[in-house]
Coordinates of C-alpha atoms in Angstrom, one line a residue:
X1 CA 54.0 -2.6 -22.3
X2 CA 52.4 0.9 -22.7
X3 CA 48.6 0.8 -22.8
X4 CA 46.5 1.2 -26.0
X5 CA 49.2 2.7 -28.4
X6 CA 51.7 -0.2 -28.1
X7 CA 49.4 -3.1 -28.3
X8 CA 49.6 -3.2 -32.6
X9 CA 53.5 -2.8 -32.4
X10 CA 54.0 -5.5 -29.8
X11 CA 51.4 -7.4 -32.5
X12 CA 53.6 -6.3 -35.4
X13 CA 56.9 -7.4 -33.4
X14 CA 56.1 -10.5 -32.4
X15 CA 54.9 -11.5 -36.2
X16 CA 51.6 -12.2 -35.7
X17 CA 50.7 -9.7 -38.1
X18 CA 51.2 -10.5 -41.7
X19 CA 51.3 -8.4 -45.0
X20 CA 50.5 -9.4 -48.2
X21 CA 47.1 -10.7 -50.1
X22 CA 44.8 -13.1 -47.8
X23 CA 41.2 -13.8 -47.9
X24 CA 39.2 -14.0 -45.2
X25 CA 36.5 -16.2 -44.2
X26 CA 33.9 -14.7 -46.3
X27 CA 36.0 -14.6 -49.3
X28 CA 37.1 -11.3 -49.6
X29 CA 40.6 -10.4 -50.1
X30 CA 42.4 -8.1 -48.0
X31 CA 46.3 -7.0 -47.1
X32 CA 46.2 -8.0 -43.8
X33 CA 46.1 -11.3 -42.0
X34 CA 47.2 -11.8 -38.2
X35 CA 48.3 -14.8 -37.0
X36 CA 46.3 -16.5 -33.7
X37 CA 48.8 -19.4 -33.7
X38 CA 51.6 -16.8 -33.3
X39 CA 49.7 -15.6 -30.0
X40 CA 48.7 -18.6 -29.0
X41 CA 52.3 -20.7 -29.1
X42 CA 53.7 -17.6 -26.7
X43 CA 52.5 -17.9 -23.4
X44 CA 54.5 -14.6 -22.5
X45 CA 52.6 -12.2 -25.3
X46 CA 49.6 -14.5 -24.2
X47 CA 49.5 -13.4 -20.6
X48 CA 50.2 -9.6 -21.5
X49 CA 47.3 -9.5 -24.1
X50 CA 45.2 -11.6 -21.4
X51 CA 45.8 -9.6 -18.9
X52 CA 45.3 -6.4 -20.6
X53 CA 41.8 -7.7 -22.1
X54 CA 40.7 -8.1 -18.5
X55 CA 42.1 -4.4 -17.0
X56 CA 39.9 -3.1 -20.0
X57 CA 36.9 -5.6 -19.2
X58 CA 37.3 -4.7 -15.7
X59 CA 37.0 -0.8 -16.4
X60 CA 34.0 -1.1 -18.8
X61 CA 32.0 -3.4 -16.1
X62 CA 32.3 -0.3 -14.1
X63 CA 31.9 -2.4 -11.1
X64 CA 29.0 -5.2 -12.4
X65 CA 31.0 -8.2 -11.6
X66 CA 31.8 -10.3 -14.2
X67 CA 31.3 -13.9 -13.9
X68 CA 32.1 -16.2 -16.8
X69 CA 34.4 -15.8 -19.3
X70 CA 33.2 -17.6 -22.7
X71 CA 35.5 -18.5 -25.8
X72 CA 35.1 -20.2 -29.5
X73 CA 36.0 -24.1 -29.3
X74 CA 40.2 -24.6 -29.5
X75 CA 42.2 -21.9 -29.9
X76 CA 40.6 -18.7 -27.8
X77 CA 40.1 -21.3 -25.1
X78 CA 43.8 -20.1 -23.6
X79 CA 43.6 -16.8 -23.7
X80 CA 39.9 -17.0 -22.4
X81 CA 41.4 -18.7 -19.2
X82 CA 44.2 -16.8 -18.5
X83 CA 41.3 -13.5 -18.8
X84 CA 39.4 -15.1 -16.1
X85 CA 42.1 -15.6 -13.8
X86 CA 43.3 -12.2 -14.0
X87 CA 39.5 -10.8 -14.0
X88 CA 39.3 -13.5 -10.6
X89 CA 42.2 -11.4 -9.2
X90 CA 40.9 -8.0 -10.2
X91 CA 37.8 -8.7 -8.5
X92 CA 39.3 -10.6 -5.7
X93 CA 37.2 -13.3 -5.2
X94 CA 39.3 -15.4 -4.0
X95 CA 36.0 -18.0 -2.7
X96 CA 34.1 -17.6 -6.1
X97 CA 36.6 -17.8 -9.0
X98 CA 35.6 -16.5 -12.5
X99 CA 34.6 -19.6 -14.8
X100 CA 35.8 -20.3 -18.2
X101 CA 33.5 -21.8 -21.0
X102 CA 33.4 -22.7 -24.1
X103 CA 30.2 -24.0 -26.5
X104 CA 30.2 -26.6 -29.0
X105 CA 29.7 -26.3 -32.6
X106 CA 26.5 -26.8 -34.2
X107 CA 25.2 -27.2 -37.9
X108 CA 22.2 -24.3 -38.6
X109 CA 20.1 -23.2 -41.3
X110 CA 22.8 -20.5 -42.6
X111 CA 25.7 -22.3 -41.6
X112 CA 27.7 -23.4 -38.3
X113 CA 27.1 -21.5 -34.6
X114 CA 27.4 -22.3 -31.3
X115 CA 25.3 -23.9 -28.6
X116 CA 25.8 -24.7 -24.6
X117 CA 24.9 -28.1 -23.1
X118 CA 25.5 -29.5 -19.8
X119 CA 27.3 -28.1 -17.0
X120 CA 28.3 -25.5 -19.1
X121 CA 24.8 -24.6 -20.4
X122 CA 24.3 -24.2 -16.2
X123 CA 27.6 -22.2 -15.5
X124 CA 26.3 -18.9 -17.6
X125 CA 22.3 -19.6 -16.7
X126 CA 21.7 -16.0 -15.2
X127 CA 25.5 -15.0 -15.2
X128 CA 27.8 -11.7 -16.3
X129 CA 29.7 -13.0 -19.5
X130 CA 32.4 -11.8 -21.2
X131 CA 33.2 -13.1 -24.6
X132 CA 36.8 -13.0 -25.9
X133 CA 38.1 -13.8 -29.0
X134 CA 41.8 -13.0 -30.6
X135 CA 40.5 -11.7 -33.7
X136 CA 37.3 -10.2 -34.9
X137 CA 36.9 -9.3 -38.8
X138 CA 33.9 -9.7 -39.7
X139 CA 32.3 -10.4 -36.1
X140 CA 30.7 -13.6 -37.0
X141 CA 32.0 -15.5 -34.5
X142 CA 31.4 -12.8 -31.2
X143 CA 27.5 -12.6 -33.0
X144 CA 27.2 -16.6 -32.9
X145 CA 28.8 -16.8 -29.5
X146 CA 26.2 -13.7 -28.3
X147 CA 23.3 -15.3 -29.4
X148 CA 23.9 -18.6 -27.8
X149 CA 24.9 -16.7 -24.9
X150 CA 21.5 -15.2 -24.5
X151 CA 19.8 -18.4 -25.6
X152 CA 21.6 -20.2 -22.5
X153 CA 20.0 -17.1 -20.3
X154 CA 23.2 -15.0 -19.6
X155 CA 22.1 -11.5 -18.4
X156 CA 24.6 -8.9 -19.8
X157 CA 27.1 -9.7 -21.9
X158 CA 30.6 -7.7 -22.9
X159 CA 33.4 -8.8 -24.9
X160 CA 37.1 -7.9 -25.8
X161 CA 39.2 -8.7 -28.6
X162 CA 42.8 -8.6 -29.3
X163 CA 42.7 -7.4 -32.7
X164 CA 39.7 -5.7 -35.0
X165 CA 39.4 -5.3 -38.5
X166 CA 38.1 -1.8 -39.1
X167 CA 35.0 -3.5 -40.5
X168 CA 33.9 -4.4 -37.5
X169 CA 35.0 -1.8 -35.5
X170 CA 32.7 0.2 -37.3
X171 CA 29.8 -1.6 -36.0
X172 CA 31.3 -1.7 -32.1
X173 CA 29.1 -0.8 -28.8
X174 CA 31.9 0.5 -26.8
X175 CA 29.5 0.4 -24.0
X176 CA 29.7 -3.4 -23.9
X177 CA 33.1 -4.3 -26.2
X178 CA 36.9 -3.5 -26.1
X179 CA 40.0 -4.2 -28.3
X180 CA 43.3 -3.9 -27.9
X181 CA 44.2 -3.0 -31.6
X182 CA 43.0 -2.0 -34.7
X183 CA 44.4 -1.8 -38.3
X184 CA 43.1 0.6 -40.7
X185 CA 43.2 -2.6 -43.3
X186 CA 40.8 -2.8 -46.0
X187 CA 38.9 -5.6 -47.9
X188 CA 37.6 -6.1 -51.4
X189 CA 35.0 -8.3 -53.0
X190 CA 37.1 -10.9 -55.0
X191 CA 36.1 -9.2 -58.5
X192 CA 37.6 -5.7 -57.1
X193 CA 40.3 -6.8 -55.5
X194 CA 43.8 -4.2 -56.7
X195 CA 46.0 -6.7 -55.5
X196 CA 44.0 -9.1 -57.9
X197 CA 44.2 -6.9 -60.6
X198 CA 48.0 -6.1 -60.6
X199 CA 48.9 -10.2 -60.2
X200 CA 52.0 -9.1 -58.3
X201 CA 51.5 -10.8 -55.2
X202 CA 49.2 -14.3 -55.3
X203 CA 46.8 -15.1 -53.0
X204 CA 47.9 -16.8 -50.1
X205 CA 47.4 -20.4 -49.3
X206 CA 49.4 -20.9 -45.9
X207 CA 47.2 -17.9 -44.1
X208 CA 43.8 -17.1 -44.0
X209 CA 41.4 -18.8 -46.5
X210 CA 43.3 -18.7 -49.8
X211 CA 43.2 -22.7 -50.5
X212 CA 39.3 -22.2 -49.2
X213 CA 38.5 -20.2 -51.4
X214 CA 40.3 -21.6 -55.1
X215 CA 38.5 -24.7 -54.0
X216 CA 35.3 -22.9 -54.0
X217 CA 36.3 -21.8 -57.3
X218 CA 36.8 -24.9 -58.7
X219 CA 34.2 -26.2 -57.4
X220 CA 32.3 -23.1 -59.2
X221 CA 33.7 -23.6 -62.5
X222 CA 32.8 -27.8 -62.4
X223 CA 29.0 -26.9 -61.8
X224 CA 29.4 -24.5 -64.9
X225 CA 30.9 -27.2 -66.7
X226 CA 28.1 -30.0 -65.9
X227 CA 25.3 -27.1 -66.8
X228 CA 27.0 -26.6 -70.2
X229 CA 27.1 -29.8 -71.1
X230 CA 23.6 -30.5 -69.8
X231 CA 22.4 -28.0 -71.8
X232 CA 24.2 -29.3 -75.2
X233 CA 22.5 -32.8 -74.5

């Protein structure tokens, strides 16, 4: 695989980009919706995306050694392995291999995020870490995962992506992050959505957050049906 320009063809080729009308975790709608169980299911793309993640992690440490690789619960947990062993063979240390964690997920103020406990909690006490994810839109997830990160005591923290929503690539430190890919793939606020407007293409309910999201609604349009009849008692 050629570096860099290749990566969002390979992505493309191997379906685990889709287009069409999908909305993301936050509820907007967008045209473009890549699919991490497409990744995930291949251990062959797997390894190439893995291994380039960690060629590009390598080259932004600029020689700070990186100790611990750190993933979301489930899914990134695979590709966050195989990135460890390949950064464990870049840096050869063949005595000191580098770790793989993962954090559980809590319930906060504002939502869900991420904490270390145990063994784990110990592993990144002090430690290099680089985060990876397979997809970064908004950056929630790579923010929650920082913060606990830093609340466990990790020292300096990078992290790499296989694919970024412009969005967020916006808002990149290249000093400390990577991707692989990019697509120039926009989002709108539900009420501006064009592919909305034109009722061409409905929203999709396989991918993404589309069943999220009309459930939301409904559950919207029931609380404006209790206050209306509140107020006419």
């Amino acid at each position: 695989m050629k570096r860099k320009a290749s990566v969002l063809r390979v992505l493309y080729d191997s379906k685990c980009i889709e287009v069409g009308h999908f909305a993301r975790a936050d509820f907007c709608h967008t045209d473009r919706w890549i699919r991490k169980d497409q990744i995930y299911s291949s251990p062959l793309l797997l390894a190439v995306v893995a291994e380039e993640i960690a060629l590009r992690l390598f080259a932004l440490a600029k020689g700070k050694p990186i100790d611990v690789v750190v993933a979301p619960p489930v899914g990134a947990v695979a590709l966050a392995s195989s990135v460890a062993a390949h950064l464990t063979w870049l840096q050869k240390r063949v005595k000191d291999e580098v770790r793989m964690v993962f954090p559980r997920e809590v319930s906060i103020r504002d939502g869900k995020g991420f904490q270390f406990t145990g063994s784990f909690s110990e592993i990144i006490a002090g430690k290099t870490i680089a985060l990876v994810d397979a997809v970064a839109s908004t950056g929630g997830i790579i923010r929650s995962l920082e913060k606990a990160t830093g609340e466990a005591g990790a020292n300096l923290i990078f992290s790499g992506v296989i694919w970024v929503s412009s969005e967020y690539r916006a808002t990149m430190d290249f000093t400390r992050s990577i991707s692989l890919a990019h697509c120039e793939s926009p989002s709108w606020l539900a009420s501006s959505c064009p592919i909305c407007f034109t009722k061409e293409l409905p929203l999709n309910t396989i991918y993404g957050y589309g069943s999220a999201y009309f459930e939301m609604l409904k559950k919207a349009d029931l609380a404006k049906q209790e206050q209306s009849i509140g107020r006419c008692s």
